[in-house]
XYZ file of C-alpha atoms in Angstrom:
632
model
C 119.893 6.941 15.685
C 118.766 6.891 12.238
C 121.135 6.909 9.004
C 121.642 9.521 7.387
C 120.888 7.824 3.732
C 118.069 5.341 5.625
C 116.893 9.203 5.778
C 116.244 9.686 2.293
C 115.538 6.772 0.857
C 112.257 7.365 4.032
C 111.565 10.564 2.218
C 111.689 9.717 -1.679
C 109.276 6.729 -0.945
C 107.349 9.362 1.165
C 107.843 11.623 -1.752
C 107.116 9.909 -4.456
C 103.691 8.393 -2.864
C 103.001 12.017 -2.568
C 103.113 12.831 -6.143
C 101.408 9.679 -7.074
C 98.478 10.618 -4.872
C 97.875 13.778 -5.663
C 97.607 13.019 -9.082
C 95.301 9.406 -9.189
C 92.712 11.023 -9.282
C 93.182 12.447 -12.578
C 94.540 8.765 -14.246
C 91.061 8.458 -15.412
C 90.227 11.729 -16.803
C 90.113 11.738 -20.517
C 92.253 13.422 -23.656
C 91.900 17.153 -23.742
C 92.493 19.945 -26.559
C 95.841 19.321 -28.380
C 95.794 15.734 -27.290
C 93.055 15.187 -30.016
C 95.140 16.532 -32.754
C 98.296 15.367 -31.826
C 98.187 11.912 -30.467
C 94.335 10.120 -30.922
C 94.142 11.560 -34.382
C 97.815 10.825 -35.471
C 98.135 7.693 -36.937
C 101.278 7.020 -37.413
C 101.231 6.806 -33.649
C 98.968 3.203 -34.091
C 101.879 1.729 -34.098
C 101.476 -2.582 -33.551
C 104.860 -3.665 -34.170
C 108.225 -2.443 -32.445
C 110.179 -2.205 -35.961
C 112.322 0.345 -37.173
C 109.908 2.181 -40.039
C 107.262 2.153 -37.690
C 109.131 4.038 -34.384
C 110.631 6.554 -37.061
C 107.315 7.152 -38.982
C 105.654 7.588 -35.206
C 108.477 10.174 -34.570
C 109.230 12.065 -37.146
C 104.753 12.798 -37.611
C 104.659 15.554 -34.565
C 103.771 19.285 -36.259
C 104.118 20.966 -33.257
C 107.112 22.531 -32.925
C 109.866 23.045 -36.343
C 111.945 20.027 -35.192
C 108.550 17.699 -34.831
C 109.385 16.825 -31.095
C 110.274 13.214 -31.985
C 111.176 12.215 -28.067
C 107.672 13.160 -27.106
C 106.155 11.244 -30.171
C 108.404 8.046 -29.700
C 107.021 7.944 -25.853
C 103.616 8.317 -27.161
C 104.254 5.514 -29.648
C 105.493 3.091 -27.499
C 102.269 4.092 -24.874
C 100.169 2.476 -27.588
C 101.628 -0.286 -28.435
C 101.906 -1.467 -24.994
C 98.705 0.210 -24.054
C 97.558 -1.391 -27.130
C 95.236 1.467 -27.773
C 94.700 5.094 -27.047
C 94.056 4.347 -23.491
C 94.114 7.592 -21.780
C 95.047 6.272 -18.382
C 98.106 4.794 -19.756
C 99.038 8.112 -21.020
C 98.644 9.850 -17.870
C 100.561 7.429 -15.885
C 103.806 7.687 -17.656
C 103.400 11.204 -17.471
C 103.146 11.380 -13.484
C 106.356 9.084 -13.550
C 108.458 11.407 -15.595
C 107.313 14.011 -12.977
C 109.367 11.538 -10.302
C 112.378 11.935 -12.245
C 112.006 15.449 -12.816
C 111.062 16.047 -8.972
C 114.473 13.696 -7.815
C 116.463 15.929 -10.589
C 115.499 18.906 -9.033
C 116.601 17.834 -5.585
C 120.005 17.294 -7.032
C 120.406 20.363 -8.030
C 119.571 22.101 -5.558
C 122.088 20.502 -3.520
C 124.343 21.018 -6.393
C 123.785 24.875 -6.227
C 123.317 24.922 -2.692
C 126.768 23.783 -1.966
C 128.605 25.843 -4.615
C 127.275 29.015 -3.095
C 128.788 27.852 0.027
C 131.844 27.802 -1.728
C 131.653 30.647 -3.484
C 130.395 32.511 -0.365
C 133.281 30.996 1.552
C 131.054 29.907 4.496
C 130.702 26.073 5.310
C 128.829 23.129 3.295
C 126.792 21.486 5.727
C 125.438 18.739 4.692
C 121.907 18.549 6.823
C 121.324 21.968 5.675
C 121.664 21.587 2.006
C 119.684 18.726 1.830
C 117.067 20.332 3.519
C 117.236 22.950 1.245
C 117.196 20.882 -1.451
C 114.340 18.833 0.200
C 112.172 21.567 0.570
C 112.578 23.072 -2.980
C 111.825 19.763 -5.170
C 108.725 19.037 -2.304
C 107.447 22.379 -3.165
C 107.715 22.222 -6.822
C 106.646 18.550 -7.033
C 102.902 19.273 -5.688
C 102.502 22.716 -6.654
C 99.378 23.291 -8.535
C 100.994 25.123 -11.443
C 101.865 22.035 -12.323
C 99.183 20.280 -13.232
C 98.753 20.069 -16.496
C 102.344 19.535 -17.577
C 101.405 15.878 -16.396
C 97.567 15.493 -16.616
C 97.393 17.469 -19.828
C 99.037 14.469 -21.547
C 100.674 15.857 -24.674
C 102.849 18.329 -22.267
C 104.711 15.492 -22.047
C 106.761 16.896 -24.296
C 107.230 19.457 -21.500
C 107.696 16.961 -19.128
C 110.810 15.310 -21.157
C 112.275 18.947 -22.328
C 112.413 20.072 -18.502
C 114.159 16.382 -18.236
C 116.722 15.694 -20.432
C 117.038 20.099 -20.231
C 117.754 19.443 -15.785
C 120.055 16.550 -16.698
C 121.822 18.816 -19.174
C 122.488 21.792 -16.114
C 123.110 18.945 -13.212
C 125.884 17.499 -15.964
C 127.462 20.335 -16.408
C 127.490 21.404 -12.933
C 129.640 18.430 -11.999
C 131.891 18.931 -15.211
C 132.187 22.545 -14.512
C 132.881 21.719 -10.462
C 135.485 19.167 -10.928
C 137.170 21.140 -13.912
C 137.252 24.204 -10.782
C 138.295 21.520 -8.249
C 141.465 19.657 -9.643
C 141.853 20.099 -13.585
C 140.288 19.487 -17.160
C 140.243 16.117 -17.539
C 138.847 13.368 -20.216
C 136.176 12.258 -17.302
C 135.560 16.195 -17.278
C 135.095 16.334 -20.958
C 132.859 13.172 -20.611
C 130.425 14.698 -18.411
C 130.277 18.302 -21.255
C 130.001 16.139 -23.968
C 126.995 13.739 -22.135
C 125.467 17.109 -21.352
C 125.177 18.135 -24.271
C 123.551 14.907 -25.262
C 121.193 15.572 -23.003
C 120.663 19.064 -24.427
C 119.897 17.061 -27.633
C 117.506 15.356 -26.372
C 115.597 17.686 -24.593
C 115.273 20.061 -27.207
C 113.419 17.024 -30.030
C 111.157 16.751 -26.902
C 110.329 20.724 -27.141
C 112.165 23.219 -28.295
C 112.288 25.669 -25.544
C 115.229 23.427 -24.310
C 117.154 26.039 -27.043
C 116.860 28.811 -23.327
C 119.692 25.989 -21.191
C 122.009 27.338 -22.359
C 121.788 30.779 -21.403
C 120.498 29.362 -18.536
C 124.165 27.841 -17.999
C 125.456 31.585 -18.963
C 123.845 32.566 -16.061
C 124.915 30.404 -14.110
C 128.725 30.584 -15.221
C 128.104 34.015 -14.567
C 127.028 34.176 -10.972
C 128.830 31.378 -9.853
C 132.273 31.114 -11.760
C 133.808 34.418 -13.376
C 136.820 34.483 -11.201
C 137.311 30.470 -12.484
C 139.091 28.907 -15.362
C 138.560 30.403 -18.388
C 137.293 33.806 -17.738
C 140.516 34.912 -16.566
C 141.995 34.601 -20.249
C 139.381 37.233 -21.159
C 140.511 39.751 -18.164
C 144.113 39.373 -20.438
C 142.680 40.812 -23.825
C 144.004 43.584 -24.339
C 141.011 46.640 -24.385
C 140.449 46.697 -28.277
C 140.122 42.795 -28.361
C 137.775 43.098 -26.058
C 135.704 45.998 -27.858
C 136.523 44.149 -30.735
C 134.965 40.358 -28.858
C 131.765 43.350 -27.149
C 131.297 44.729 -30.930
C 130.746 41.121 -32.419
C 128.412 39.362 -29.513
C 126.360 42.776 -29.804
C 126.177 42.311 -34.054
C 125.232 38.495 -33.557
C 122.430 38.966 -31.118
C 120.990 42.181 -33.204
C 120.697 39.546 -36.340
C 119.554 36.968 -34.251
C 117.293 38.920 -32.776
C 115.779 40.099 -36.222
C 115.552 36.796 -37.649
C 113.843 35.593 -34.771
C 111.262 38.635 -34.988
C 110.892 38.009 -39.190
C 110.008 34.675 -37.874
C 107.618 34.920 -35.753
C 106.150 37.664 -37.987
C 104.212 35.535 -40.500
C 102.350 33.824 -37.556
C 100.004 36.363 -36.806
C 97.967 36.059 -39.573
C 96.361 33.558 -38.178
C 95.949 35.202 -34.502
C 93.365 38.070 -33.414
C 96.178 39.626 -31.433
C 99.327 41.793 -33.134
C 103.170 40.920 -31.976
C 102.963 44.475 -30.104
C 99.988 43.740 -28.549
C 101.408 39.969 -27.785
C 104.683 41.480 -26.104
C 102.248 44.307 -24.149
C 100.156 41.593 -23.073
C 102.757 39.307 -21.519
C 104.262 41.729 -19.001
C 101.096 41.075 -17.584
C 100.639 37.512 -17.771
C 104.096 36.716 -16.368
C 103.341 38.923 -13.386
C 100.090 36.770 -13.300
C 102.031 33.151 -13.206
C 104.124 34.787 -10.299
C 101.165 35.519 -8.289
C 100.013 32.074 -9.032
C 103.097 30.650 -7.661
C 102.540 32.245 -5.084
C 99.480 32.878 -4.272
C 98.004 29.552 -5.423
C 93.980 29.989 -5.652
C 92.324 27.261 -7.484
C 89.968 29.411 -9.398
C 92.957 31.008 -11.497
C 94.079 28.127 -12.720
C 92.843 26.552 -15.957
C 93.358 24.639 -19.338
C 92.538 28.249 -21.000
C 93.139 31.638 -19.998
C 91.758 33.082 -23.637
C 89.798 35.670 -20.815
C 92.941 37.759 -20.508
C 92.513 41.065 -21.656
C 94.571 41.862 -24.347
C 97.202 45.410 -23.908
C 97.137 47.702 -26.640
C 99.578 50.609 -24.648
C 101.286 50.838 -21.736
C 98.458 52.209 -20.070
C 95.459 50.648 -21.848
C 95.282 48.498 -19.360
C 97.213 50.777 -16.906
C 98.268 47.392 -15.001
C 100.495 46.346 -17.861
C 103.230 49.430 -16.971
C 102.945 48.487 -13.216
C 103.786 45.142 -14.680
C 106.720 46.196 -16.414
C 107.986 48.076 -13.600
C 107.819 45.417 -10.945
C 109.987 43.138 -13.542
C 112.699 45.311 -14.479
C 112.438 45.737 -10.623
C 112.582 42.445 -9.578
C 115.243 42.102 -12.192
C 117.205 45.076 -10.791
C 117.170 43.527 -7.107
C 118.691 40.054 -8.509
C 121.199 41.897 -10.059
C 121.580 44.256 -6.364
C 122.026 40.614 -4.855
C 124.313 38.444 -6.994
C 126.923 38.196 -4.263
C 125.240 38.133 -0.956
C 122.833 35.927 -2.137
C 123.306 34.575 -5.464
C 121.268 31.915 -5.027
C 118.287 34.649 -5.496
C 119.911 36.420 -8.147
C 120.405 33.080 -9.912
C 116.969 32.255 -9.796
C 115.112 35.368 -10.594
C 117.183 34.728 -13.838
C 116.442 31.388 -14.244
C 112.182 32.451 -14.068
C 112.723 35.589 -16.714
C 115.338 33.059 -18.535
C 112.754 29.637 -18.740
C 110.077 32.655 -20.521
C 111.902 34.498 -23.175
C 110.468 31.804 -25.891
C 106.986 31.109 -24.909
C 106.008 34.816 -23.571
C 107.284 37.116 -25.598
C 107.153 37.871 -29.421
C 106.180 34.378 -31.020
C 103.064 33.860 -31.506
C 101.549 31.755 -29.301
C 98.161 31.634 -27.237
C 98.730 34.165 -24.469
C 99.171 32.113 -21.284
C 99.534 28.621 -20.065
C 100.048 27.168 -17.099
C 102.332 24.484 -18.626
C 104.960 26.902 -19.446
C 106.160 27.590 -15.907
C 107.228 23.732 -16.086
C 110.938 24.825 -15.578
C 110.823 28.342 -15.395
C 108.797 28.206 -11.673
C 111.918 26.025 -10.550
C 114.460 29.482 -10.601
C 111.541 31.157 -8.677
C 111.155 28.458 -5.554
C 115.147 28.345 -5.907
C 115.262 32.585 -5.279
C 112.042 32.237 -2.056
C 113.708 29.513 -0.668
C 117.345 30.999 -0.908
C 116.296 34.252 1.100
C 115.681 31.640 3.920
C 117.943 31.581 6.125
C 119.018 27.720 6.351
C 122.118 27.890 8.798
C 119.813 29.506 11.005
C 116.825 27.338 10.150
C 114.718 26.174 13.537
C 114.252 22.577 12.063
C 110.675 22.138 14.580
C 109.694 24.953 13.058
C 109.966 25.613 10.007
C 109.904 21.774 8.779
C 106.006 21.984 10.373
C 105.351 25.013 8.536
C 107.006 23.687 5.292
C 104.941 20.904 6.123
C 101.839 22.772 6.324
C 102.730 25.084 2.999
C 103.179 21.438 1.113
C 100.012 19.962 2.448
C 98.264 23.292 0.762
C 99.219 23.070 -2.391
C 99.244 19.391 -2.658
C 95.690 20.085 -1.543
C 95.177 22.098 -4.347
C 96.867 19.824 -6.742
C 94.452 17.217 -5.597
C 91.283 18.917 -5.876
C 92.140 20.083 -9.381
C 93.203 16.762 -9.950
C 89.985 15.372 -8.956
C 88.146 17.892 -11.250
C 90.045 16.200 -14.186
C 88.827 12.486 -13.328
C 86.188 12.937 -15.982
C 85.750 15.196 -19.318
C 82.069 16.666 -18.086
C 83.949 17.841 -14.156
C 86.245 18.829 -15.812
C 84.972 21.027 -18.468
C 82.631 22.393 -16.123
C 84.948 23.594 -13.138
C 86.973 25.385 -16.237
C 83.830 27.481 -16.815
C 83.204 28.267 -12.968
C 86.864 29.936 -12.851
C 87.049 31.241 -16.192
C 83.427 32.065 -17.347
C 84.629 34.578 -20.174
C 86.942 32.184 -21.742
C 85.424 31.394 -24.882
C 87.171 27.851 -25.158
C 86.173 27.108 -21.598
C 82.766 27.379 -22.839
C 83.322 25.642 -26.026
C 85.279 22.701 -24.574
C 82.235 22.844 -21.797
C 79.170 22.353 -24.804
C 81.345 19.154 -26.367
C 81.324 17.827 -23.238
C 78.163 18.439 -21.717
C 76.828 17.278 -25.368
C 79.137 13.980 -25.126
C 77.000 13.838 -21.381
C 73.500 13.753 -23.109
C 72.920 17.498 -21.319
C 72.589 18.965 -24.716
C 70.323 22.136 -23.201
C 73.734 22.955 -21.412
C 75.192 22.591 -23.980
C 73.545 24.858 -26.358
C 73.950 27.411 -23.707
C 77.385 27.159 -23.566
C 78.168 27.297 -27.735
C 75.582 30.833 -27.522
C 77.857 32.357 -24.650
C 80.931 30.854 -25.933
C 79.536 32.842 -29.560
C 78.651 35.561 -27.792
C 82.450 36.510 -25.779
C 84.357 36.082 -28.481
C 82.362 37.562 -31.764
C 85.437 37.182 -33.894
C 85.941 33.834 -34.217
C 85.032 31.760 -36.558
C 84.842 28.798 -34.848
C 81.723 29.494 -32.548
C 79.086 29.383 -34.960
C 80.229 26.303 -36.875
C 80.396 24.216 -32.972
C 76.802 25.849 -32.700
C 75.181 24.397 -35.683
C 76.974 21.561 -34.657
C 75.020 21.378 -31.265
C 71.853 22.640 -33.077
C 72.145 19.904 -35.752
C 72.965 17.177 -32.592
C 69.540 18.070 -30.942
C 67.767 18.064 -34.747
C 66.454 21.750 -33.729
C 66.198 23.696 -37.490
C 69.792 25.241 -38.589
C 67.823 28.857 -40.646
C 69.450 30.617 -43.149
C 70.535 33.574 -40.931
C 72.209 31.163 -39.204
C 74.352 29.869 -41.919
C 75.101 33.723 -43.587
C 76.343 34.766 -40.209
C 78.350 31.733 -40.176
C 79.390 32.820 -43.837
C 79.926 36.765 -42.840
C 82.494 35.433 -40.301
C 84.706 33.723 -42.235
C 84.719 36.785 -44.926
C 85.409 39.290 -41.903
C 87.915 37.183 -40.019
C 90.690 35.492 -39.353
C 91.727 31.775 -39.454
C 92.836 30.881 -36.356
C 93.610 27.502 -34.999
C 90.754 26.867 -33.822
C 88.523 27.409 -36.818
C 91.146 24.374 -38.495
C 90.530 22.292 -35.671
C 86.654 22.275 -35.443
C 85.942 22.164 -39.761
C 88.490 18.566 -38.985
C 85.833 17.847 -36.596
C 82.908 17.891 -38.139
C 84.371 17.182 -41.590
C 85.250 13.401 -39.718
C 81.261 13.738 -38.873
C 80.019 14.543 -41.618
C 79.299 10.599 -42.786
C 77.512 10.452 -39.530
C 73.552 10.763 -39.422
C 73.975 12.833 -36.720
C 75.898 15.546 -38.757
C 73.467 15.012 -42.103
C 72.385 18.527 -41.356
C 75.473 19.613 -41.977
C 76.259 18.798 -44.680
C 75.377 21.785 -47.424
C 76.363 24.308 -45.128
C 79.745 22.715 -44.768
C 80.580 23.161 -48.568
C 79.973 27.109 -48.252
C 81.652 26.751 -45.313
C 84.955 24.927 -46.255
C 84.429 27.127 -50.136
C 84.936 30.618 -47.846
C 87.584 29.369 -46.467
C 89.569 28.227 -49.868
C 88.919 31.452 -51.289
C 91.078 33.135 -47.795
C 93.785 30.257 -48.547
C 93.715 28.886 -51.330
C 96.786 26.750 -51.017
C 95.833 25.072 -47.984
C 96.224 21.067 -48.495
C 94.013 19.930 -45.798
C 91.023 22.500 -47.188
C 90.640 20.643 -49.792
C 90.239 16.930 -47.866
C 88.057 18.259 -45.822
C 85.844 19.529 -48.855
C 86.354 16.349 -50.487
C 84.857 14.669 -47.463
C 82.130 16.841 -47.583
C 81.266 15.923 -51.362
C 81.845 12.299 -50.448
C 79.353 12.481 -47.742
C 76.643 14.390 -50.267
C 77.254 10.951 -52.644
C 79.344 13.414 -55.154
C 82.384 11.368 -55.516
C 83.498 12.847 -58.915
C 83.301 15.796 -57.014
C 85.089 14.502 -53.704
C 88.078 12.868 -56.280
C 88.509 15.992 -57.625
C 89.208 17.453 -54.179
C 91.309 14.619 -52.922
C 93.390 14.912 -56.292
C 93.686 19.307 -55.427
C 94.750 18.418 -51.804
C 97.626 16.211 -53.165
C 98.478 18.524 -56.003
C 99.108 21.523 -52.869
C 101.171 18.913 -50.714
C 102.488 15.905 -52.711
C 103.327 14.052 -49.405
C 100.317 14.708 -47.626
C 99.196 10.993 -47.669
C 95.453 11.418 -45.794
C 93.779 12.333 -49.198
C 95.165 9.281 -50.948
C 93.484 7.279 -48.652
C 89.944 8.671 -49.439
C 90.912 8.186 -53.166
C 91.722 4.642 -52.944
C 88.822 4.801 -50.453
C 85.869 5.854 -53.419
C 88.417 3.680 -56.147
C 87.079 0.420 -53.949
C 83.869 0.868 -53.382
C 83.734 1.257 -56.705
C 85.465 -2.051 -57.893
C 88.143 -0.036 -58.949
C 91.299 -2.089 -57.984
C 94.445 -1.454 -60.396
C 93.409 2.257 -60.430
C 93.790 2.177 -56.532
C 97.188 0.541 -57.012
C 98.126 2.913 -59.501
C 97.687 5.669 -57.497
C 99.695 3.511 -54.435
C 102.736 3.494 -56.776
C 102.509 7.348 -58.310
C 102.842 8.249 -54.764
C 105.450 6.420 -53.661
C 107.369 7.960 -56.376
C 106.221 11.649 -55.762
C 107.597 10.775 -52.368
C 111.145 9.024 -53.320
C 109.819 5.992 -51.697
C 109.402 6.811 -48.306
C 107.886 3.586 -46.161
C 104.703 4.446 -44.561
C 103.219 1.545 -42.795
C 99.911 1.771 -42.937
C 100.624 2.386 -46.966
C 102.393 -0.191 -47.303
C 99.651 -2.671 -45.025
C 96.537 -1.142 -47.383
C 98.556 -2.394 -50.149
C 99.556 -5.710 -49.285
C 95.344 -5.635 -48.288
C 93.825 -4.525 -51.669
C 96.097 -7.337 -53.304
C 94.988 -10.373 -51.175
C 91.469 -8.853 -52.320
C 89.899 -11.098 -55.349
C 89.761 -9.665 -58.848
C 87.024 -10.072 -61.141
């Protein structure tokens, strides 16, 4: 008879092989969307020497979240160093390996939860049943197509690492909790709790949604451990003490909620929807996620979901209220079965807790599939918990599980193939989401890069028609006309300026302005130079205190040969943000072109004084290079 450990080893070899196999076609794909702003244009990640200053600068160079996500950022720097550049395959292979580790942790967690449930319900703990339960959950989760963007969309390393350390934290907590319950509190228990907290901190500094892990742990406590120490202590408190505790908890929660809402409110200034519209729409979005997990149609998946219609009231569209009723019904059902099937209750609660940050009132984009990376584990646990594993017919059910896994893996593999090159990835995005302006814009750029200029022009025109409020779209349209060497009419420029005047400046607008600013020095963008000055002046008129707009203006003036105006713009950028180093580089480049070496060195010294001697590796290298230049 084959030894159980040998069977487990064979499973994991096949398991990892399957994960690598389904994602391997996508390894050759490009960096996309937010990869550009967070990784490929982030000069701090270009580490050529592994020293403390370089690594610290790289770690703190993130701008995607309030905590800067240093764990993820430093991992990108290591990728750059070992790949000797921005090699997308190296970055993607790292993501796939992290996904393999995550799948292993899902197996361990599922094993722990099954055993804990058996103890709670008083049923026997059968290792064979527990192992089967864990195998099924980890397999279905690992190959599910909803996780593809978390793996092949490089910047979602942040999500992958957050999941990794979050799972580690929960596993360590369960290990400590069960040892405390079965034995007593000891140094080993304290050590496990402490290590779990450290793992949680790593998760937080990978991505901020790990702040929800304590709520998942609290849910586990309420489901499994309410009769275990130290909870009986609460029951011994007097009614007044319990009431005081409840009032304190409600008060703190209310203050925290109002603070979070106030914090989030400012972010809607750059969104095309209100907070209320987002909250209402997210009820439908969460139901969409559930449908994508249980009915994974390939055309429902995509990098962009900006084609989702906004909910403006409970009845507009009518699916808003039905979605809310469905969610409430699911939560009530989970609560009702919390004792009979605690894993079902935990899984449903896990899923919704996992969406509290990114699918509520915070001013994020409406939908992204990677937001389900951790929450989907809960939903799969809930679904599999409904199968009576104790009465499991291994022959019939293993065939069924293998069939379902192969269907999921096949969809993921097909999507992975679609992500194998820039043109195909963008094309299939428009095929699956034809009414997505973001997908059409991405396809326009990809088609232009592939030399398919008519396709590029048609796509950007369609994008502009789909979203008449997005400022970036007429800007990209002019860019496409410039590439095709077609005339840019005064009416086209006037329409662009009118959009800037009437609409909000979104993150997409900022990205478009940044990309075009970096193209202006090239011959292909020469027809845009004068028009760009008009765009950026209109933008600055709306938002006069944003430093990087003056950087963009300086680049535009420089491309026109207006060095004095360019210097003034770069100086204004520095005055708006004294720590903003990029304008300094631009100023120094102009000074060096004019042979003003001493002035360039003076500028560096002034910058260092303003920033209290903070060490910038690229600045140190530039300063050394300047000092080595011959002087007249």
